[in-house]
Tab-separated table of C-alpha atoms and ligand atoms in Angstrom:
chain	number	residue	atom	x	y	z
A	1	MET	CA	-0.018	0.172	0.545
A	2	ASN	CA	1.171	3.646	-0.692
A	3	ASN	CA	0.069	7.072	-0.891
A	4	TYR	CA	-1.395	6.609	2.078
A	5	PHE	CA	-2.358	9.681	4.035
A	6	ASP	CA	-0.607	10.623	7.498
A	7	ILE	CA	-3.154	12.667	9.266
A	8	HIS	CA	-1.389	13.860	12.563
A	9	SER	CA	2.173	15.227	12.712
A	10	HIS	CA	4.014	18.258	14.422
A	11	VAL	CA	6.197	18.381	11.348
A	12	LEU	CA	6.008	22.483	10.611
A	13	TRP	CA	8.859	23.933	12.706
A	14	GLY	CA	8.712	26.154	15.390
A	15	MET	CA	4.907	25.793	16.372
A	16	ASP	CA	5.414	23.536	18.893
A	17	ASP	CA	7.633	20.427	20.510
A	18	GLY	CA	8.188	19.089	16.826
A	19	ALA	CA	10.482	20.067	14.247
A	20	GLN	CA	12.329	22.843	15.193
A	21	ASP	CA	13.769	23.814	12.327
A	22	LEU	CA	12.542	24.401	8.457
A	23	GLN	CA	15.705	21.874	7.232
A	24	THR	CA	13.935	19.178	9.516
A	25	SER	CA	11.138	20.190	8.644
A	26	VAL	CA	12.084	19.224	5.081
A	27	GLU	CA	13.800	16.145	5.779
A	28	LEU	CA	10.810	14.522	8.017
A	29	CYS	CA	8.845	15.406	4.201
A	30	ASP	CA	11.613	13.339	1.868
A	31	ILE	CA	11.369	10.550	4.922
A	32	ALA	CA	7.459	10.625	4.893
A	33	ALA	CA	7.402	10.754	0.876
A	34	ASP	CA	10.057	7.798	0.589
A	35	SER	CA	7.889	5.227	2.556
A	36	GLY	CA	5.216	5.728	0.889
A	37	THR	CA	2.920	7.870	2.500
A	38	GLY	CA	1.533	10.976	-0.553
A	39	THR	CA	-0.483	13.499	1.933
A	40	LEU	CA	0.838	14.841	5.016
A	41	PHE	CA	-1.574	16.287	7.582
A	42	LEU	CA	0.667	19.338	9.519
A	43	THR	CA	-1.033	19.371	12.807
A	44	PRO	CA	0.463	21.333	15.296
A	45	HIS	CA	-0.570	21.220	18.922
A	46	LEU	CA	-3.386	24.143	19.685
A	47	MET	CA	-3.315	24.318	23.525
A	48	TYR	CA	-4.347	27.623	24.491
A	49	TRP	CA	-7.486	29.669	23.026
A	50	GLU	CA	-5.373	32.427	23.842
A	51	ASN	CA	-3.058	31.614	21.379
A	52	ALA	CA	-5.186	30.348	18.653
A	53	GLU	CA	-5.334	33.613	15.692
A	54	TYR	CA	-1.319	33.861	16.189
A	55	LEU	CA	-1.064	30.258	15.516
A	56	TYR	CA	-3.474	30.107	13.026
A	57	ASP	CA	-1.639	33.148	11.107
A	58	LYS	CA	2.136	31.481	11.922
A	59	ARG	CA	0.781	28.236	10.394
A	60	GLU	CA	-0.388	29.911	7.373
A	61	TYR	CA	3.056	31.458	6.562
A	62	LYS	CA	5.031	28.651	7.416
A	63	PHE	CA	3.124	26.254	5.480
A	64	GLU	CA	3.260	28.468	2.401
A	65	ARG	CA	7.036	28.528	3.185
A	66	LEU	CA	7.289	24.822	3.359
A	67	LEU	CA	5.073	24.410	0.562
A	68	GLU	CA	7.591	26.581	-1.863
A	69	ILE	CA	10.532	24.202	-0.773
A	70	LEU	CA	9.020	21.060	-1.282
A	71	GLU	CA	8.368	21.830	-5.579
A	72	GLU	CA	11.838	23.259	-5.511
A	73	GLU	CA	13.417	20.191	-3.779
A	74	GLU	CA	11.103	18.237	-6.192
A	75	ILE	CA	9.847	15.819	-3.022
A	76	PRO	CA	6.606	14.524	-3.779
A	77	LEU	CA	4.474	14.909	-0.878
A	78	ASP	CA	1.352	16.823	-0.624
A	79	ILE	CA	0.694	18.789	2.550
A	80	LYS	CA	-2.921	19.841	4.028
A	81	LYS	CA	-3.358	22.387	7.166
A	82	GLY	CA	-5.075	21.305	10.588
A	83	PHE	CA	-3.401	21.286	14.509
A	84	GLU	CA	-4.348	19.255	17.400
A	85	ILE	CA	-6.617	20.490	19.805
A	86	LEU	CA	-6.041	19.957	23.600
A	87	CYS	CA	-9.334	19.663	24.654
A	88	ASP	CA	-10.261	20.736	28.488
A	89	ASP	CA	-12.780	23.092	30.163
A	90	ASP	CA	-11.594	26.033	28.508
A	91	ILE	CA	-13.463	24.541	25.278
A	92	PHE	CA	-16.624	25.535	26.983
A	93	ASP	CA	-15.684	29.507	25.927
A	94	ILE	CA	-15.146	28.602	22.478
A	95	LYS	CA	-17.670	28.925	19.558
A	96	TYR	CA	-16.144	28.852	16.214
A	97	PHE	CA	-14.150	26.002	15.436
A	98	LYS	CA	-13.611	25.443	11.671
A	99	PRO	CA	-10.137	27.404	11.433
A	100	TYR	CA	-8.754	24.606	13.779
A	101	THR	CA	-9.551	21.645	11.921
A	102	LEU	CA	-8.678	19.452	9.609
A	103	CYS	CA	-8.384	21.076	6.068
A	104	GLY	CA	-11.394	23.084	7.701
A	105	SER	CA	-13.862	20.045	7.178
A	106	ARG	CA	-16.390	19.407	10.184
A	107	TYR	CA	-12.783	16.946	11.262
A	108	ALA	CA	-10.789	17.956	14.279
A	109	LEU	CA	-8.405	15.876	15.733
A	110	ILE	CA	-8.166	15.834	19.653
A	111	GLU	CA	-5.970	14.985	22.611
A	112	PHE	CA	-6.262	15.647	26.364
A	113	ASP	CA	-3.837	15.535	29.189
A	114	PHE	CA	-2.770	11.872	29.231
A	115	PHE	CA	-4.002	11.327	32.790
A	116	LYS	CA	-6.300	13.789	34.510
A	117	PRO	CA	-9.387	12.775	32.830
A	118	THR	CA	-12.655	10.767	32.977
A	119	TYR	CA	-14.818	9.493	30.413
A	120	GLU	CA	-17.172	11.789	31.447
A	121	ASP	CA	-14.724	14.771	30.748
A	122	VAL	CA	-14.132	13.614	27.589
A	123	ASN	CA	-18.020	13.053	26.872
A	124	SER	CA	-18.236	16.610	27.585
A	125	TRP	CA	-15.550	18.118	25.918
A	126	CYS	CA	-16.988	15.655	22.481
A	127	ASP	CA	-20.709	16.345	22.991
A	128	TYR	CA	-19.412	20.547	23.161
A	129	LEU	CA	-17.653	19.902	19.587
A	130	LYS	CA	-20.499	18.133	18.097
A	131	ALA	CA	-23.740	20.932	18.678
A	132	PHE	CA	-21.181	22.988	16.852
A	133	GLY	CA	-21.325	20.098	13.781
A	134	ILE	CA	-17.462	19.289	14.630
A	135	VAL	CA	-16.934	15.510	14.366
A	136	PRO	CA	-14.110	14.851	17.105
A	137	VAL	CA	-10.930	12.559	15.842
A	138	ILE	CA	-9.905	11.251	18.920
A	139	ALA	CA	-5.673	11.241	18.939
A	140	HIS	CA	-4.450	8.348	19.997
A	141	PRO	CA	-6.695	6.688	22.466
A	142	GLU	CA	-4.260	3.989	23.218
A	143	ARG	CA	-2.224	6.324	24.999
A	144	TYR	CA	-4.291	7.315	27.798
A	145	GLU	CA	-4.861	5.881	31.045
A	146	PHE	CA	-8.454	5.883	30.938
A	147	PHE	CA	-9.215	3.985	28.070
A	148	LEU	CA	-6.945	1.432	28.976
A	149	ASN	CA	-8.623	0.973	31.910
A	150	ASP	CA	-12.312	1.219	30.647
A	151	TYR	CA	-12.422	-0.577	27.441
A	152	SER	CA	-16.099	0.268	27.817
A	153	ALA	CA	-14.941	4.032	27.261
A	154	ILE	CA	-14.412	3.569	23.619
A	155	ASP	CA	-17.412	1.616	22.755
A	156	LYS	CA	-19.752	4.696	24.572
A	157	LEU	CA	-17.668	7.561	22.351
A	158	SER	CA	-18.114	5.511	19.193
A	159	GLU	CA	-21.571	5.056	19.932
A	160	LYS	CA	-21.808	9.256	19.912
A	161	GLY	CA	-19.947	9.475	16.673
A	162	ASN	CA	-17.088	9.967	17.587
A	163	LEU	CA	-13.586	8.799	14.931
A	164	PHE	CA	-10.199	7.174	16.908
A	165	GLN	CA	-7.009	7.649	15.792
A	166	ILE	CA	-3.910	5.127	16.446
A	167	ASN	CA	-0.494	6.115	15.868
A	168	SER	CA	1.345	4.306	13.677
A	169	GLY	CA	4.181	3.528	16.259
A	170	SER	CA	1.812	2.195	18.820
A	171	ALA	CA	0.358	-1.083	17.362
A	172	ALA	CA	4.817	-1.656	16.405
A	173	GLY	CA	5.089	-1.681	20.092
A	174	MET	CA	6.977	1.826	20.588
A	175	PHE	CA	5.057	2.674	23.565
A	176	GLY	CA	4.980	-1.129	25.047
A	177	ASP	CA	3.332	-3.906	25.351
A	178	GLU	CA	-0.298	-2.434	26.568
A	179	VAL	CA	-0.102	0.337	24.236
A	180	ARG	CA	0.379	-2.106	21.527
A	181	ASP	CA	-2.130	-4.699	22.709
A	182	PHE	CA	-4.733	-1.874	22.403
A	183	ALA	CA	-3.954	-0.249	19.000
A	184	VAL	CA	-3.511	-3.926	17.495
A	185	ARG	CA	-7.239	-4.161	19.111
A	186	MET	CA	-8.298	-1.123	17.876
A	187	ILE	CA	-7.351	-1.816	14.485
A	188	ASN	CA	-8.204	-5.856	13.978
A	189	TYR	CA	-11.845	-5.029	15.265
A	190	GLY	CA	-12.395	-2.000	13.637
A	191	PHE	CA	-11.922	0.726	15.430
A	192	ALA	CA	-8.829	2.479	14.047
A	193	ASP	CA	-10.425	5.422	11.395
A	194	PHE	CA	-7.072	6.373	10.716
A	195	VAL	CA	-3.448	5.742	11.307
A	196	GLY	CA	-0.958	8.390	11.619
A	197	SER	CA	2.476	9.077	12.235
A	198	ASP	CA	1.840	12.310	15.301
A	199	ALA	CA	6.039	12.572	13.893
A	200	HIS	CA	7.761	15.068	16.237
A	201	ASP	CA	11.727	14.624	15.035
A	202	MET	CA	13.958	12.866	13.578
A	203	ARG	CA	14.927	9.934	15.979
A	204	ILE	CA	12.217	7.665	17.032
A	205	ARG	CA	8.531	9.007	16.407
A	206	ASN	CA	9.687	10.500	12.742
A	207	THR	CA	7.470	10.606	9.812
A	208	ASP	CA	8.358	6.598	8.278
A	209	MET	CA	4.922	5.023	9.464
A	210	GLU	CA	6.176	2.046	6.653
A	211	PHE	CA	8.963	1.250	8.640
A	212	CYS	CA	6.091	0.490	11.765
A	213	PHE	CA	3.727	-1.337	9.482
A	214	GLU	CA	7.121	-3.556	8.955
A	215	ASN	CA	6.421	-4.120	12.309
A	216	TYR	CA	2.729	-5.114	12.947
A	217	PRO	CA	2.086	-8.737	14.365
A	218	ASP	CA	1.202	-10.725	11.715
A	219	VAL	CA	-2.265	-10.881	11.518
A	220	ILE	CA	-3.330	-7.095	11.390
A	221	ASN	CA	-6.822	-6.500	9.288
A	222	GLU	CA	-5.671	-5.428	6.049
A	223	GLU	CA	-9.134	-3.796	4.911
A	224	VAL	CA	-9.047	-1.433	8.295
A	225	MET	CA	-5.819	-0.362	7.772
A	226	ARG	CA	-7.048	0.408	3.805
A	227	ARG	CA	-9.892	2.722	5.131
A	228	ALA	CA	-7.758	4.379	7.844
A	229	LEU	CA	-4.798	5.128	5.377
A	230	LEU	CA	-6.440	5.789	2.238
A	231	LEU	CA	-10.450	5.885	2.199
A	232	ASN	CA	-10.973	7.531	5.360
A	233	PRO	CA	-8.703	10.599	4.870
A	234	LEU	CA	-9.891	11.119	1.619
A	235	LYS	CA	-13.522	12.102	3.301
A	236	ILE	CA	-11.576	14.019	5.914
A	237	ILE	CA	-10.222	16.115	2.571
A	238	ASN	CA	-13.853	16.304	0.474
A	239	ASP	CA	-15.874	16.619	3.752
A	240	GLU	CA	-17.817	14.344	3.298
A	241	GLN	CA	-19.470	12.224	6.180
A	242	ILE	CA	-17.523	9.118	7.130
A	243	LYS	CA	-19.094	5.530	7.709
A	244	VAL	CA	-17.593	3.413	10.532
A	245	ASN	CA	-17.734	-0.212	10.388
A	246	ARG	CA	-17.137	-1.748	13.746
A	247	LEU	CA	-17.052	-5.396	14.390
A	248	GLY	CA	-18.237	-6.123	17.603
A	249	TYR	CA	-17.979	-4.301	21.284
A	250	PHE	CA	-14.633	-3.258	21.957
A	251	ALA	CA	-15.186	-4.063	25.622
A	252	GLU	CA	-16.576	-7.533	24.475
A	253	ILE	CA	-14.371	-8.775	21.606
B	301	FE2	FE1	0.310	14.649	18.123
């Protein structure tokens, strides 16, 4: 499989804890293209709403600059805009989300604190976004304590129309056995709506998703991977509805 879509990366330099200089951004794009990625979403962290407009403008400028260089250096990679929105109760003061979604679509990539939130917190933030017509895409659920401790939270959030993005490294064991088993289960039972690199730097968490796939277990649901890497991201780009295909209840499989 190639020309797939990586919907989660911190490749745009100087925006967050990801790439720190333009050269690293270009190298990460080059690695992505070499490893089979055709389209890379640039999703810097949006952690404080008071910075949102500033970050938006900064992203616009840097995006255009990176686009120019990819063309000059003939790196065959399409890039798209997005943010990874950190949700907490501050979100209840915000009423306009479209500038911060994945390419201006209805789909917003969201994350939370790794340890503090409960299912009720996450559900209330997701419901709030949905009231504005936004479909939450929950980044790396396999890395949160409350999901690992309560598989039924995945079922409840799924039934309410939330989507899930697994990190490519998780199912390869990059974050330990517990996270790997959870991520593989998400893929094999149809709960992985997207797979993204969440690339931050040139070292471990980079844009080489193919390297991760080579380290996946032998039994992996290829149809789910095809939807996650090709079909569903195209629906984001075209702002079309995504229909999920769960193969049972996550907590009961
Ligand atoms: Fe991220």
